[in-house]
Coordinates of C-alpha atoms in Angstrom, one line a residue:
Chain A
M20 CA -5.7 4.7 9.6
V21 CA -6.0 6.9 12.7
L22 CA -2.6 5.7 13.8
F23 CA -1.1 6.4 10.4
L24 CA -2.5 10.0 10.5
I25 CA -1.1 10.5 14.0
K26 CA 2.3 9.3 13.0
R27 CA 2.3 11.6 10.0
L28 CA 1.2 14.5 12.1
V29 CA 3.9 13.9 14.7
G30 CA 6.5 13.7 11.9
L31 CA 5.3 17.0 10.5
V32 CA 5.5 18.8 13.8
L33 CA 9.0 17.5 14.6
T34 CA 10.2 18.6 11.2
L35 CA 8.8 22.0 11.6
L36 CA 10.3 22.4 15.1
F37 CA 13.7 21.4 13.7
A38 CA 13.4 23.9 10.9
A39 CA 12.4 26.6 13.3
L40 CA 15.5 25.9 15.4
V41 CA 17.8 26.0 12.4
I42 CA 16.4 29.3 11.2
F43 CA 16.6 30.9 14.6
L44 CA 20.1 29.8 15.2
V45 CA 21.4 30.9 11.8
L46 CA 19.9 34.3 12.3
E47 CA 21.4 34.5 15.8
I48 CA 24.9 33.7 14.5
L49 CA 24.7 36.1 11.5
P50 CA 26.5 39.5 12.2
G51 CA 24.5 42.7 12.3
D52 CA 22.5 44.2 15.1
P53 CA 19.0 45.0 14.1
A54 CA 18.7 47.7 16.6
A55 CA 21.8 49.5 15.3
M56 CA 20.5 49.1 11.8
M57 CA 17.2 50.7 12.7
M58 CA 18.8 53.7 14.5
G59 CA 21.2 54.4 11.7
V60 CA 24.9 55.4 11.9
S61 CA 24.4 58.5 14.0
A62 CA 22.7 56.8 16.9
T63 CA 24.3 56.9 20.3
P64 CA 25.1 53.6 22.0
E65 CA 22.6 54.5 24.8
S66 CA 19.7 54.9 22.4
V67 CA 20.6 51.6 20.6
A68 CA 20.7 49.8 23.9
A69 CA 17.3 51.3 24.8
L70 CA 15.8 50.1 21.5
R71 CA 17.3 46.6 22.1
A72 CA 15.5 46.5 25.4
E73 CA 12.3 47.6 23.8
L74 CA 12.5 45.0 21.1
G75 CA 13.4 42.3 23.7
L76 CA 16.8 41.6 22.0
D77 CA 18.6 41.8 25.4
R78 CA 16.8 38.7 26.7
P79 CA 18.3 35.2 26.5
A80 CA 18.1 33.4 23.1
A81 CA 16.1 30.4 24.5
A82 CA 13.4 32.7 25.8
R83 CA 13.1 34.6 22.6
F84 CA 13.0 31.3 20.6
L85 CA 10.0 30.0 22.7
E86 CA 8.3 33.3 22.5
W87 CA 8.6 33.4 18.7
L88 CA 7.2 29.8 18.4
G89 CA 4.3 30.8 20.7
G90 CA 3.7 33.7 18.4
F91 CA 2.6 31.3 15.6
F92 CA -0.3 30.2 17.7
T93 CA -1.3 33.6 19.1
G94 CA -0.5 35.6 16.0
Q95 CA 1.9 37.8 17.9
L96 CA 5.0 37.5 15.8
G97 CA 6.4 40.9 16.8
L98 CA 6.9 44.1 14.9
S99 CA 8.7 44.4 11.7
Y100 CA 11.8 46.6 12.2
T101 CA 11.5 48.3 8.8
Y102 CA 7.7 48.5 8.3
R103 CA 6.9 49.2 12.0
V104 CA 3.7 47.1 11.7
P105 CA 2.9 43.6 13.1
V106 CA 4.6 40.8 11.1
A107 CA 1.5 38.6 11.2
G108 CA -0.6 41.3 9.5
L109 CA 2.1 41.9 6.9
I110 CA 2.3 38.2 6.0
A111 CA -1.5 37.9 5.8
E112 CA -1.8 40.9 3.5
R113 CA 0.9 39.6 1.1
L114 CA -0.6 36.1 1.0
A115 CA -3.6 37.6 -0.9
V116 CA -1.2 38.0 -3.8
T117 CA 1.1 35.0 -3.5
V118 CA -1.5 32.3 -2.8
P119 CA -3.7 33.1 -5.9
L120 CA -0.5 33.5 -8.0
S121 CA 0.9 30.1 -6.9
L122 CA -2.4 28.3 -7.3
L123 CA -2.9 29.8 -10.8
A124 CA 0.6 28.8 -11.8
L125 CA 0.1 25.3 -10.4
G126 CA -3.1 24.9 -12.2
L127 CA -1.6 26.0 -15.5
A128 CA 1.5 23.8 -15.0
V129 CA -0.7 20.7 -14.2
A130 CA -3.1 21.3 -17.1
F131 CA -0.4 21.9 -19.7
G132 CA 2.2 19.5 -18.3
V133 CA -0.2 16.5 -18.0
T134 CA -1.9 17.1 -21.3
L135 CA 1.4 17.6 -23.2
G136 CA 3.1 14.7 -21.5
T137 CA 0.2 12.3 -22.2
L138 CA 0.1 13.5 -25.9
A139 CA 3.9 12.9 -26.2
A140 CA 3.5 9.4 -24.7
A141 CA 0.6 8.5 -27.0
H142 CA 2.8 9.5 -30.0
A143 CA 6.1 8.2 -28.6
H144 CA 9.1 8.6 -30.9
R145 CA 7.0 10.3 -33.5
R146 CA 6.9 13.9 -34.6
A147 CA 4.4 15.2 -32.0
D148 CA 6.5 13.6 -29.2
L149 CA 9.8 15.1 -30.6
I150 CA 8.2 18.6 -30.8
I151 CA 6.7 18.4 -27.3
M152 CA 10.0 17.1 -25.8
G153 CA 11.9 19.8 -27.6
M154 CA 9.6 22.4 -26.1
T155 CA 10.0 21.0 -22.6
Q156 CA 13.8 21.2 -23.0
L157 CA 13.5 24.8 -23.8
G158 CA 11.0 25.3 -20.9
L159 CA 13.4 23.8 -18.5
A160 CA 16.4 25.8 -19.8
I161 CA 14.8 29.2 -19.8
P162 CA 15.1 31.1 -16.5
N163 CA 11.9 32.3 -14.9
F164 CA 12.8 36.0 -14.8
W165 CA 14.0 36.1 -18.4
F166 CA 10.8 34.4 -19.6
G167 CA 8.9 36.9 -17.4
I168 CA 10.6 39.8 -19.1
L169 CA 10.0 38.3 -22.5
L170 CA 6.3 38.0 -21.7
V171 CA 6.1 41.6 -20.7
L172 CA 7.9 42.7 -23.9
V173 CA 5.4 40.8 -26.1
F174 CA 2.1 40.8 -24.3
A175 CA 2.3 44.0 -22.2
I176 CA 4.5 46.4 -24.2
G177 CA 4.1 45.0 -27.7
L178 CA 0.5 43.9 -27.9
G179 CA -0.8 45.8 -24.8
W180 CA -3.1 43.0 -23.8
L181 CA -2.1 42.7 -20.2
P182 CA -0.4 44.9 -17.6
A183 CA 3.4 44.8 -17.4
G184 CA 3.5 44.7 -13.6
G185 CA 2.2 46.0 -10.4
F186 CA -0.9 45.0 -8.6
P187 CA -4.1 47.1 -8.2
G188 CA -5.4 45.1 -5.2
W189 CA -8.4 42.8 -5.0
A190 CA -10.7 45.4 -3.4
A191 CA -10.4 47.9 -6.2
D192 CA -11.1 45.7 -9.2
P193 CA -10.9 41.9 -9.0
M194 CA -10.9 41.6 -12.8
L195 CA -7.9 43.9 -13.2
A196 CA -6.2 42.1 -10.3
S197 CA -6.6 38.7 -11.9
R198 CA -5.2 40.1 -15.2
A199 CA -2.2 41.4 -13.3
L200 CA -1.5 37.9 -12.1
L201 CA -1.8 36.1 -15.5
L202 CA 1.6 36.9 -17.0
P203 CA 3.6 36.2 -13.8
A204 CA 1.7 32.9 -13.4
I205 CA 2.6 31.9 -16.9
A206 CA 6.3 32.7 -16.2
L207 CA 6.1 30.7 -13.0
A208 CA 4.3 27.8 -14.6
L209 CA 6.7 27.3 -17.5
P210 CA 9.5 25.2 -16.0
Q211 CA 6.9 23.3 -13.8
A212 CA 4.8 22.5 -16.8
A213 CA 7.9 21.4 -18.7
S214 CA 9.2 19.0 -16.1
L215 CA 5.6 17.7 -15.4
A216 CA 5.2 17.0 -19.1
R217 CA 8.5 15.0 -19.1
I218 CA 7.6 13.0 -16.0
T219 CA 4.1 12.4 -17.2
R220 CA 5.4 11.1 -20.5
S221 CA 7.7 8.6 -18.9
T222 CA 5.2 7.3 -16.3
M223 CA 2.6 7.1 -19.0
L224 CA 4.8 5.1 -21.3
E225 CA 5.5 2.7 -18.4
T226 CA 1.8 2.4 -17.7
L227 CA 0.9 1.8 -21.3
S228 CA 3.1 -1.3 -21.3
E229 CA 1.1 -2.8 -18.4
D230 CA -1.0 -6.0 -18.8
Y231 CA -4.2 -4.2 -17.8
I232 CA -3.9 -1.8 -20.7
R233 CA -4.0 -4.8 -23.0
T234 CA -7.0 -6.1 -21.1
A235 CA -8.7 -2.8 -21.7
R236 CA -7.9 -2.9 -25.4
A237 CA -9.2 -6.5 -25.6
K238 CA -12.5 -5.3 -24.2
G239 CA -12.8 -3.0 -27.2
L240 CA -11.6 0.3 -25.9
S241 CA -9.8 2.5 -28.4
R242 CA -6.3 3.7 -27.7
S243 CA -7.4 7.1 -26.6
Q244 CA -10.3 5.7 -24.4
T245 CA -7.8 3.3 -22.8
I246 CA -5.4 6.2 -22.1
R247 CA -8.2 8.3 -20.5
R248 CA -10.0 5.6 -18.6
H249 CA -7.3 3.2 -17.6
A250 CA -3.8 4.7 -18.0
L251 CA -4.1 8.3 -16.9
R252 CA -4.9 7.7 -13.2
N253 CA -2.3 5.0 -12.9
A254 CA 0.3 7.2 -14.6
L255 CA -0.5 10.2 -12.4
I256 CA 0.2 8.4 -9.1
P257 CA 3.9 8.9 -9.3
V258 CA 3.5 12.3 -10.8
L259 CA 1.7 13.3 -7.5
T260 CA 4.9 12.8 -5.5
I261 CA 6.9 15.0 -7.9
L262 CA 4.1 17.6 -7.8
G263 CA 4.6 17.9 -4.0
L264 CA 8.3 18.3 -4.4
Q265 CA 7.9 20.8 -7.2
F266 CA 5.6 23.0 -5.2
S267 CA 8.7 24.0 -3.2
F268 CA 10.4 25.1 -6.4
L269 CA 7.2 27.0 -7.4
L270 CA 7.3 28.9 -4.0
A271 CA 10.9 29.7 -4.6
G272 CA 9.9 30.9 -8.1
T273 CA 7.4 33.3 -6.7
I274 CA 10.3 35.2 -5.0
V275 CA 11.9 35.9 -8.3
V276 CA 8.8 36.4 -10.4
E277 CA 7.1 38.8 -7.9
N278 CA 10.2 40.9 -8.1
V279 CA 10.2 40.9 -11.9
F280 CA 6.5 41.9 -12.0
A281 CA 6.7 44.2 -9.0
L282 CA 3.9 42.3 -7.2
P283 CA 3.4 43.0 -3.5
G284 CA 3.6 39.3 -2.5
L285 CA 5.3 37.2 0.1
G286 CA 8.4 36.8 -2.1
R287 CA 8.9 40.5 -2.6
L288 CA 8.4 41.0 1.1
L289 CA 11.2 38.5 1.8
I290 CA 13.6 40.2 -0.5
Q291 CA 12.8 43.6 1.0
A292 CA 13.1 42.1 4.5
I293 CA 16.6 40.7 3.7
G294 CA 17.6 44.0 2.1
G295 CA 16.5 45.8 5.3
H296 CA 18.1 43.3 7.7
D297 CA 14.6 42.9 9.2
L298 CA 15.5 39.8 11.2
I299 CA 12.1 39.2 12.9
L300 CA 10.3 39.4 9.6
I301 CA 12.9 37.2 7.8
K302 CA 12.7 34.4 10.3
S303 CA 8.9 34.3 10.4
L304 CA 8.8 34.4 6.6
V305 CA 11.3 31.7 6.1
L306 CA 9.5 29.5 8.6
F307 CA 6.3 30.2 6.8
Y308 CA 7.8 29.0 3.6
V309 CA 9.2 25.9 5.2
A310 CA 5.8 25.1 6.8
T311 CA 4.0 25.5 3.5
A312 CA 6.4 23.1 1.8
I313 CA 6.1 20.5 4.5
L314 CA 2.3 20.8 4.7
V315 CA 1.9 20.4 0.9
N316 CA 4.0 17.3 1.0
G317 CA 1.9 15.9 3.9
A318 CA -1.2 16.6 1.8
V319 CA 0.3 14.8 -1.1
D320 CA 0.8 11.7 1.1
L321 CA -2.8 11.8 2.0
A322 CA -3.9 12.3 -1.7
Y323 CA -2.0 9.1 -2.5
G324 CA -4.6 7.1 -0.6
L325 CA -7.4 8.7 -2.6
A326 CA -5.7 8.0 -6.0
D327 CA -4.5 4.5 -5.3
P328 CA -6.8 2.1 -3.6
R329 CA -3.9 -0.2 -2.8
L330 CA -2.6 2.4 -0.3
R331 CA -5.9 2.8 1.5
V332 CA -5.4 1.4 5.0
G333 CA -8.0 -0.2 7.2
R334 CA -10.4 -1.4 4.5
A335 CA -11.6 -4.9 4.1
Chain B
M28 CA -17.1 -19.3 -37.9
L29 CA -13.3 -18.6 -37.5
S30 CA -11.0 -19.4 -40.4
L31 CA -7.3 -18.7 -40.6
R32 CA -5.4 -19.1 -43.9
D33 CA -1.6 -18.9 -44.0
L34 CA -1.5 -16.6 -41.0
S35 CA 2.1 -15.4 -40.6
V36 CA 3.5 -13.0 -38.1
S37 CA 6.9 -11.4 -38.4
F38 CA 9.0 -9.0 -36.4
R39 CA 11.4 -6.8 -38.3
G40 CA 11.3 -9.2 -41.3
R41 CA 11.9 -12.3 -39.2
P42 CA 9.0 -14.8 -39.0
V43 CA 7.7 -15.7 -35.6
L44 CA 4.6 -17.5 -36.9
R45 CA 4.5 -19.3 -40.2
N46 CA 1.6 -20.2 -42.5
L47 CA -0.9 -21.1 -39.8
S48 CA -4.3 -22.4 -41.2
L49 CA -7.2 -23.5 -39.1
D50 CA -10.9 -23.6 -38.9
L51 CA -13.1 -23.4 -35.9
A52 CA -16.9 -24.1 -35.6
P53 CA -19.3 -22.7 -33.0
G54 CA -19.1 -24.6 -29.7
E55 CA -15.8 -26.1 -30.7
T56 CA -12.6 -25.8 -28.7
L57 CA -9.2 -25.8 -30.2
G58 CA -6.2 -26.4 -28.0
L59 CA -3.0 -24.6 -28.9
V60 CA -0.1 -26.5 -27.4
G61 CA 3.6 -25.5 -27.4
E62 CA 6.6 -24.6 -25.3
S63 CA 7.1 -20.9 -24.3
G64 CA 8.2 -19.0 -27.4
S65 CA 6.5 -21.3 -29.8
G66 CA 4.2 -18.6 -31.1
K67 CA 1.0 -19.5 -29.1
S68 CA 0.4 -16.0 -27.6
M69 CA 1.4 -14.3 -30.9
T70 CA -1.4 -16.3 -32.6
A71 CA -3.9 -15.1 -30.0
L72 CA -2.8 -11.5 -30.2
A73 CA -2.8 -11.5 -34.0
L74 CA -6.5 -12.8 -33.8
M75 CA -7.4 -9.9 -31.5
G76 CA -5.5 -7.4 -33.6
L77 CA -3.4 -6.5 -30.6
L78 CA 0.1 -7.5 -31.7
P79 CA 2.8 -5.4 -30.0
P80 CA 4.3 -2.6 -32.1
G81 CA 6.8 -3.9 -34.7
F82 CA 4.9 -7.2 -35.3
V83 CA 3.2 -7.5 -38.7
A84 CA 0.6 -10.1 -39.5
S85 CA -0.1 -11.4 -43.1
G86 CA -2.4 -14.0 -44.6
S87 CA -6.1 -14.1 -43.7
I88 CA -8.2 -14.1 -40.5
R89 CA -12.0 -14.5 -41.2
L90 CA -14.5 -14.2 -38.4
D91 CA -18.1 -15.0 -39.5
G92 CA -17.0 -14.3 -43.0
N93 CA -15.4 -10.9 -42.3
E94 CA -11.7 -10.4 -43.0
L95 CA -10.0 -9.0 -39.9
L96 CA -6.5 -8.4 -41.2
G97 CA -6.2 -4.9 -42.5
L98 CA -9.2 -3.7 -40.7
A99 CA -9.0 -0.2 -39.1
D100 CA -8.5 -0.1 -35.4
A101 CA -11.9 1.6 -34.9
D102 CA -13.6 -1.4 -36.6
L103 CA -11.6 -3.9 -34.7
C104 CA -12.7 -2.1 -31.5
R105 CA -16.3 -2.9 -32.3
L106 CA -15.4 -6.6 -32.5
R107 CA -13.0 -6.9 -29.6
G108 CA -14.9 -7.7 -26.4
R109 CA -18.1 -8.1 -28.4
A110 CA -17.5 -10.8 -31.1
M111 CA -14.3 -12.1 -29.6
A112 CA -12.9 -11.8 -26.1
M113 CA -9.7 -12.8 -24.4
I114 CA -8.6 -14.1 -21.0
F115 CA -5.0 -13.5 -20.1
Q116 CA -2.5 -15.5 -18.2
E117 CA -1.6 -13.3 -15.3
P118 CA -4.7 -12.4 -13.2
M119 CA -2.4 -10.4 -10.9
T120 CA -1.5 -7.8 -13.5
A121 CA -4.3 -8.0 -16.1
L122 CA -6.8 -6.1 -14.0
N123 CA -6.5 -2.3 -13.5
P124 CA -5.5 -1.7 -9.9
V125 CA -7.3 1.6 -9.4
L126 CA -10.7 0.6 -10.7
S127 CA -13.3 -1.5 -8.9
V128 CA -13.8 -5.0 -10.2
G129 CA -17.5 -4.4 -10.9
A130 CA -16.7 -1.3 -12.9
Q131 CA -14.2 -3.2 -15.0
I132 CA -16.7 -6.0 -15.7
A133 CA -19.5 -3.5 -16.5
E134 CA -17.3 -1.4 -18.8
G135 CA -17.5 -3.5 -21.9
L136 CA -21.3 -3.8 -21.7
V137 CA -21.7 0.0 -21.7
L138 CA -18.9 0.5 -24.3
H139 CA -20.6 -1.8 -26.8
G140 CA -23.9 -0.1 -26.3
L141 CA -25.6 -3.2 -24.8
M142 CA -26.6 -1.6 -21.5
A143 CA -27.0 1.6 -19.6
P144 CA -24.4 2.1 -16.9
R145 CA -26.8 1.2 -14.1
A146 CA -28.0 -2.0 -15.7
A147 CA -24.5 -2.9 -16.6
R148 CA -23.5 -2.6 -12.9
E149 CA -26.3 -5.0 -12.0
E150 CA -25.3 -7.4 -14.8
A151 CA -21.7 -7.3 -13.6
I152 CA -22.9 -8.6 -10.2
R153 CA -24.9 -11.3 -11.9
L154 CA -21.8 -12.3 -14.0
M155 CA -19.7 -12.4 -10.9
E156 CA -22.2 -14.7 -9.3
R157 CA -22.1 -16.9 -12.5
V158 CA -18.4 -17.3 -12.3
G159 CA -18.6 -18.3 -8.7
L160 CA -17.3 -15.2 -6.9
P161 CA -18.7 -15.2 -3.3
D162 CA -20.7 -12.2 -2.1
P163 CA -20.7 -10.6 -5.6
A164 CA -22.6 -7.4 -4.6
R165 CA -19.8 -6.6 -2.1
R166 CA -17.0 -7.9 -4.3
A167 CA -18.1 -5.7 -7.2
R168 CA -17.0 -2.7 -5.1
S169 CA -13.6 -4.4 -4.3
Y170 CA -10.4 -3.5 -6.0
P171 CA -8.3 -6.2 -7.6
H172 CA -5.7 -6.3 -4.8
E173 CA -8.4 -7.3 -2.4
L174 CA -9.1 -10.5 -4.4
S175 CA -7.1 -13.7 -4.5
G176 CA -5.5 -15.0 -7.7
G177 CA -8.3 -17.5 -8.3
Q178 CA -10.9 -14.8 -7.7
R179 CA -9.2 -12.4 -10.0
Q180 CA -9.1 -15.0 -12.8
R181 CA -12.9 -15.5 -12.2
A182 CA -13.4 -11.8 -12.5
M183 CA -11.3 -11.9 -15.8
I184 CA -13.7 -14.6 -17.1
A185 CA -16.7 -12.6 -16.1
M186 CA -15.2 -9.6 -18.0
A187 CA -14.5 -11.7 -21.1
I188 CA -18.0 -13.3 -21.3
A189 CA -19.9 -10.2 -20.4
C190 CA -20.9 -9.3 -24.0
R191 CA -21.5 -13.0 -24.9
P192 CA -18.7 -13.2 -27.5
A193 CA -18.9 -15.9 -30.2
L194 CA -15.2 -16.6 -29.7
L195 CA -13.3 -16.8 -26.5
I196 CA -9.5 -16.9 -26.5
A197 CA -8.0 -18.2 -23.2
D198 CA -4.2 -17.7 -23.1
E199 CA -2.9 -20.0 -20.4
P200 CA -5.7 -19.0 -18.0
T201 CA -4.7 -21.4 -15.3
S202 CA -0.9 -21.5 -15.6
A203 CA -0.5 -18.9 -12.8
L204 CA -2.8 -20.7 -10.4
D205 CA -2.5 -23.6 -7.9
V206 CA -3.5 -27.0 -9.2
S207 CA -6.7 -27.3 -7.2
L208 CA -7.8 -23.9 -8.5
Q209 CA -6.8 -24.9 -12.0
V210 CA -9.3 -27.7 -12.0
E211 CA -12.1 -25.4 -10.8
I212 CA -11.4 -22.7 -13.4
L213 CA -11.2 -25.3 -16.2
A214 CA -14.5 -26.8 -15.1
L215 CA -16.1 -23.3 -15.0
L216 CA -14.8 -22.5 -18.6
R217 CA -16.2 -25.8 -19.9
E218 CA -19.6 -25.1 -18.3
I219 CA -19.8 -21.6 -19.7
R220 CA -18.7 -22.8 -23.1
D221 CA -21.4 -25.5 -23.2
E222 CA -24.0 -23.0 -21.9
T223 CA -23.3 -20.3 -24.4
G224 CA -22.1 -22.4 -27.4
M225 CA -19.2 -20.1 -28.0
A226 CA -16.1 -21.3 -29.8
M227 CA -12.9 -21.4 -27.8
I228 CA -9.2 -21.2 -28.5
F229 CA -7.5 -22.6 -25.4
I230 CA -3.8 -22.0 -25.2
S231 CA -1.6 -24.0 -22.8
H232 CA 1.8 -25.6 -22.6
D233 CA 0.2 -28.4 -20.5
L234 CA -0.9 -31.3 -22.5
S235 CA -3.1 -32.7 -19.7
V236 CA -5.0 -29.3 -19.6
I237 CA -5.4 -29.4 -23.4
H238 CA -6.6 -33.0 -23.2
A239 CA -9.3 -31.9 -20.6
M240 CA -10.5 -28.9 -22.6
A241 CA -10.0 -29.3 -26.4
D242 CA -11.8 -31.1 -29.1
R243 CA -8.9 -30.6 -31.4
A244 CA -5.3 -29.8 -30.7
L245 CA -2.7 -27.9 -32.6
V246 CA 0.9 -28.4 -31.6
L247 CA 3.1 -25.3 -32.3
Y248 CA 6.8 -25.3 -32.3
G249 CA 9.1 -22.4 -33.4
G250 CA 6.1 -20.6 -35.0
L251 CA 5.1 -23.6 -37.2
A252 CA 2.1 -25.9 -36.7
M253 CA 3.8 -29.3 -36.2
E254 CA 0.7 -31.5 -35.9
T255 CA -3.0 -30.9 -35.7
G256 CA -6.0 -33.1 -35.4
P257 CA -8.6 -34.4 -32.9
T258 CA -7.1 -34.1 -29.4
R259 CA -7.3 -37.9 -28.7
H260 CA -5.3 -38.7 -31.9
V261 CA -2.7 -35.9 -31.4
I262 CA -2.1 -37.0 -27.8
G263 CA -3.0 -40.7 -28.1
R264 CA -1.4 -41.6 -31.4
P265 CA 0.9 -38.7 -32.4
S266 CA 2.8 -39.1 -35.7
H267 CA 5.1 -36.1 -35.6
P268 CA 8.5 -36.7 -33.9
Y269 CA 8.1 -33.5 -31.9
T270 CA 4.6 -34.4 -30.5
Q271 CA 5.9 -37.9 -29.7
G272 CA 8.8 -36.3 -27.8
L273 CA 6.5 -34.0 -26.0
I274 CA 4.3 -36.8 -24.9
A275 CA 7.3 -39.0 -23.9
A276 CA 8.5 -36.2 -21.7
I277 CA 5.3 -36.2 -19.6
P278 CA 5.9 -37.6 -16.1
R279 CA 3.6 -40.6 -15.6
G280 CA 2.3 -42.2 -12.4
S281 CA 5.0 -44.9 -12.3
A282 CA 7.7 -42.4 -11.8
H283 CA 9.9 -45.0 -10.0
T284 CA 10.0 -47.5 -12.8
E285 CA 10.1 -45.2 -15.8
R286 CA 12.7 -42.6 -16.6
L287 CA 11.6 -39.2 -17.9
R288 CA 12.7 -38.6 -21.5
P289 CA 13.3 -34.9 -22.0
I290 CA 13.7 -33.7 -25.6
P291 CA 17.4 -32.9 -26.1
G292 CA 18.5 -29.4 -27.0
Q293 CA 16.6 -26.1 -26.5
V294 CA 13.8 -24.2 -28.1
P295 CA 15.3 -22.2 -31.0
D296 CA 15.5 -18.5 -30.7
L297 CA 12.5 -17.2 -32.7
S298 CA 14.7 -14.5 -34.2
R299 CA 17.1 -17.1 -35.6
L300 CA 14.9 -19.8 -37.0
P301 CA 16.3 -22.1 -39.7
P302 CA 14.5 -21.7 -43.1
G303 CA 13.2 -25.2 -42.9
C304 CA 11.7 -27.2 -40.0
P305 CA 12.3 -25.4 -36.6
F306 CA 12.6 -28.7 -34.9
A307 CA 15.3 -30.0 -37.3
G308 CA 18.2 -29.5 -34.9
R309 CA 16.7 -31.5 -32.0
C310 CA 14.9 -34.2 -34.0
D311 CA 16.2 -37.8 -34.2
L312 CA 15.0 -38.0 -37.9
G313 CA 16.4 -34.6 -38.8
D314 CA 18.7 -34.2 -41.8
A315 CA 20.0 -31.5 -44.1
R316 CA 16.8 -31.3 -46.1
C317 CA 14.8 -30.6 -42.8
A318 CA 16.8 -27.6 -41.9
E319 CA 16.7 -26.1 -45.5
T320 CA 13.2 -26.6 -46.8
L321 CA 9.9 -26.1 -45.0
P322 CA 8.2 -29.5 -44.8
P323 CA 4.9 -29.8 -46.6
L324 CA 1.6 -30.4 -44.9
R325 CA 0.7 -34.1 -45.0
T326 CA -2.5 -35.6 -43.8
G327 CA -3.2 -38.9 -42.2
L328 CA -5.0 -39.5 -38.8
T329 CA -3.6 -36.1 -38.0
A330 CA -2.2 -33.3 -40.3
L331 CA 1.4 -32.5 -39.9
H332 CA 4.4 -30.7 -41.3
C333 CA 7.2 -33.2 -41.5
H334 CA 9.5 -34.7 -44.2
H335 CA 10.0 -38.0 -42.5
A336 CA 7.2 -39.0 -40.1
E337 CA 5.3 -42.1 -41.0
L338 CA 1.7 -41.2 -41.0
A339 CA -0.8 -43.2 -39.0
P340 CA -3.6 -44.1 -41.4
A341 CA -6.8 -42.0 -41.1

């Protein structure tokens, strides 16, 4: 078990290092001098050179790469060119929006996806199944941003139940802040819930044809008891893998949805950083996204062992 | 206690089991013999009310006087596991891989309102001891993949007898096991049957297993009961050409001097059965009448469906 964990951990670190290297190299090769961008068109070559020196851009690439990596441990990720504040603080501040948003969306997606998928499997090839599967087709086909705008039109502008966008901050009014996250979370959860429902339906159908389901029925369990007590956990083991992969799509979705709803989150920061050629901010942000995706998938691997006793190692 | 009258099962209008009638008394064991695809398992599943989707049963199944066919699933659920229980062929796949063995054995006791969860847990350990699982307290917390095939089948038996059913259906319970284990499991089933006085339907393709277990034997072929009667007569003095062929095909001790006599031809596809006797195409006595009209039930020493067979006198 310990050996297994160490292997996974080494794998994680190597993947992250490789990702960091690729991000760094791509941004090195891209044209555009950040110092020149910051100074504007009227800057003299001398003042640009001075700024380059101040930002450390004149030092060799290898040294800057190592310094950047070290920054992830010390929290010294440098100054954002455009915001003129430390990158680490900027990311931390924006996480207060993106983390709750992603978790809320993930929760909604799992709750609706698994429930609807199970319902569809239980009524396979009958009306409820056809309706649910039709809805999931629609959910997969509708783009996030369009659905977000639709939600705003109906629930914010039409009915006036929820705010149309913006974020008041947690400190001012936590209730108001959570309300501001609800519509974006729904927009974000829609395609995830749709694909989870489809996957759950197919793994559930497969599970329901297993011998131990018949054993459970022979014991006297009703169909729905059998699904809840015997089938669900088995059916969700493969769904877990997909969930890990989907989390990356969910993160990508936050970039779009935060912009639609004008939420000051990580995704919006990334778009602004790209717009402002804020290279130091971009590379740290991108690496942060990569790290999150890799860590979530690592966590899924571990969760496997909890869900499936056959994968637990080192037990008699 | 169990009484079947003209039980038929069909799939999309095609018969897979035809007009099966039988009676079973408490403590009695009926052996269902037949090749694969003869309708043995379909009979068992029809009794449990667990036929796969698309299969329709007709006729009558009475358990302790109550008609089971046409009963709502909720009512059948009260009987399954409680009044009648079933052991399946594949111990490898018939247990839920993510639940502990003890929990799976205790589940029925709680479900049928016989015990509180804690008491059921303790009863599960007692049952595991009864079926001969070593170190039952620890094994109860094990998962199916941590048990050997024989141990899993013992766990299946513990699960089936937990609620002391009046009828136990064992569908090829030893076919997936090594021969030495087979003997142990059969002995265990006999012991439990004699202890509890439950009736048993024992399904096997193996005549020697049926001989060891059953008071009466019923030979199925192509969904039709070919011959039925006391096991010693069905196996010792069979009248039906199919049963005779089946017994002639058993390898005997003197393998060097005697040639095996396989039955020529193949088991008919259940979806394309002739209207008459399903064995007609492979039978030495078979003629045009056999293939066209279903043979009537005739009774001598044993009861059989055949136009031609000479009956041994009762």
